[in-house]
Amino acid sequence: MTNAFTWIFVAALAAATGTRLWLARRQIRHVRAHRDAVPPTFAATIPLDAHQKAADYTVAKARFGVLDIVVGAALTLLLTLGGLIQAISDLGARWLDPAGLLHGTMLLLAVFLVQAAVSLPMSAYRTFVIEQRFGFNRMTVRLFVVDLVKHTLVGLALGVPLLVTVLWLMERAGEYWWLYVWLVWVGYSALMMMIYPAFILPLFNKFSPITEGELAARVGALLARTGFKSSGLYMMDGSKRSSHGNAFFTGFGAAKRIVLFDTLVSRLRPPEVEAVLAHELGHYKLHHIAKGMALTIGVSFAVLLILGQVIDKGWFYQGLGVATPGNAAALALFFLAMPEFLFFLHPLTSLYSRSREFEADAYAVHHAEAAELVKALVKLYHDNAATLTPDPLHSAFYDSHPPAATRIARLRTP
Ligand SMILES: [Zn+2]
């Protein structure tokens, strides 16, 4: 049961998997080759042992990433050409009407379950072996399990209604079902952005307002200078899971909250936090967030338009190992196969993202101190054991942020 599309899909999967493995190998070799010398830009600020730790951490993650790549490709093959989706569909059809919503929902949930069952041990290994070995893990087994249960329940509560709605529209909305699904998707995404900070995040973390002290004063002055409206500055207890630090915004309009990880607040001095926040503000002020949302909406339109064209074609199902066409099977096949075709767009999206990082840095330099941003970044590279010497091709392909040395050099240029 193969056709020309089977071979196009296999070729895309092989090319994408081969490229992923080749890039991983390049990254491992490059980082190892530069393990014994701190690059000149950081010679005065990063000690050799920290540089070597970063190299070992990067290599450990990349080596485990190889397993991830191979298992991911094998699972995609098993579900599609290996006939697992068809087998699950047949099994479900023993009890449920194969044309019904219940059968479709069951099929998609089963595919998610298979993927989760494979990724769970890998995620546990990453947390309790790799992150643990390099001193970043703060997660207990108990918290890992509690998180897993909460994520699953929240995912089901929010995901199943969407799934059923989409399947219902596919069944009943006629030729332009994909247009209605797109509208539902846009509305759903907007709803999620509103309820996520207010209802979902607090299930996993505690937020305490920062209202006093030098940090609050500096952030207040920065917000006034840049005309940024927010509903407050909060600290989040990220340290209960990991010692990696971060800062972000949540919410819409004047209800935006600024959230700092406690790990960030404890490591950076107030002027450094201010510079990091000025960078994040830059993303807002330069409309990066709004452009990103517009891009996602546009891409999801294109994706659904394509799905709308292939969904009634026999070659699409037969080519991907499914003998009995159906809406749920189409969704599963489409979202498994699509990433393999889109993989080679990665360098473009990464390039776009890196250019926005440079723009946000330029904004930060204008509204805060460049030297403080440099100090903050160096501390973050150091603390997070981020490699200072990535393979240039690996970095060009995947990295959303510019390589450390390039970024610092740009910040030091007046
Ligand atoms: Zn940024």
mmCIF file with all atom_site columns, N, CA, C and O in Angstrom, residues 66 119 329 333:
data_model
loop_
_atom_site.group_PDB
_atom_site.id
_atom_site.type_symbol
_atom_site.label_atom_id
_atom_site.label_alt_id
_atom_site.label_comp_id
_atom_site.label_asym_id
_atom_site.label_entity_id
_atom_site.label_seq_id
_atom_site.pdbx_PDB_ins_code
_atom_site.Cartn_x
_atom_site.Cartn_y
_atom_site.Cartn_z
_atom_site.occupancy
_atom_site.B_iso_or_equiv
_atom_site.pdbx_formal_charge
_atom_site.auth_seq_id
_atom_site.auth_comp_id
_atom_site.auth_asym_id
_atom_site.auth_atom_id
_atom_site.pdbx_PDB_model_num
ATOM 1  N N  . VAL A 1 66  ? 20.433 13.254 20.052 1.00 0.00 ? 66  VAL A N  1
ATOM 2  C CA . VAL A 1 66  ? 20.556 12.296 18.940 1.00 0.00 ? 66  VAL A CA 1
ATOM 3  C C  . VAL A 1 66  ? 19.543 11.165 19.123 1.00 0.00 ? 66  VAL A C  1
ATOM 4  O O  . VAL A 1 66  ? 18.845 10.772 18.184 1.00 0.00 ? 66  VAL A O  1
ATOM 5  N N  . SER A 1 119 ? 7.767  10.086 25.109 1.00 0.00 ? 119 SER A N  1
ATOM 6  C CA . SER A 1 119 ? 8.543  11.261 25.510 1.00 0.00 ? 119 SER A CA 1
ATOM 7  C C  . SER A 1 119 ? 8.714  11.368 27.033 1.00 0.00 ? 119 SER A C  1
ATOM 8  O O  . SER A 1 119 ? 9.661  11.997 27.502 1.00 0.00 ? 119 SER A O  1
ATOM 9  N N  . ALA A 1 329 ? -8.049 10.689 11.361 1.00 0.00 ? 329 ALA A N  1
ATOM 10 C CA . ALA A 1 329 ? -6.825 10.117 10.777 1.00 0.00 ? 329 ALA A CA 1
ATOM 11 C C  . ALA A 1 329 ? -6.101 11.173 9.949  1.00 0.00 ? 329 ALA A C  1
ATOM 12 O O  . ALA A 1 329 ? -4.865 11.277 9.993  1.00 0.00 ? 329 ALA A O  1
ATOM 13 N N  . LEU A 1 333 ? -2.265 12.266 10.622 1.00 0.00 ? 333 LEU A N  1
ATOM 14 C CA . LEU A 1 333 ? -1.266 12.092 9.565  1.00 0.00 ? 333 LEU A CA 1
ATOM 15 C C  . LEU A 1 333 ? -0.652 13.429 9.165  1.00 0.00 ? 333 LEU A C  1
ATOM 16 O O  . LEU A 1 333 ? 0.559  13.567 9.018  1.00 0.00 ? 333 LEU A O  1
#
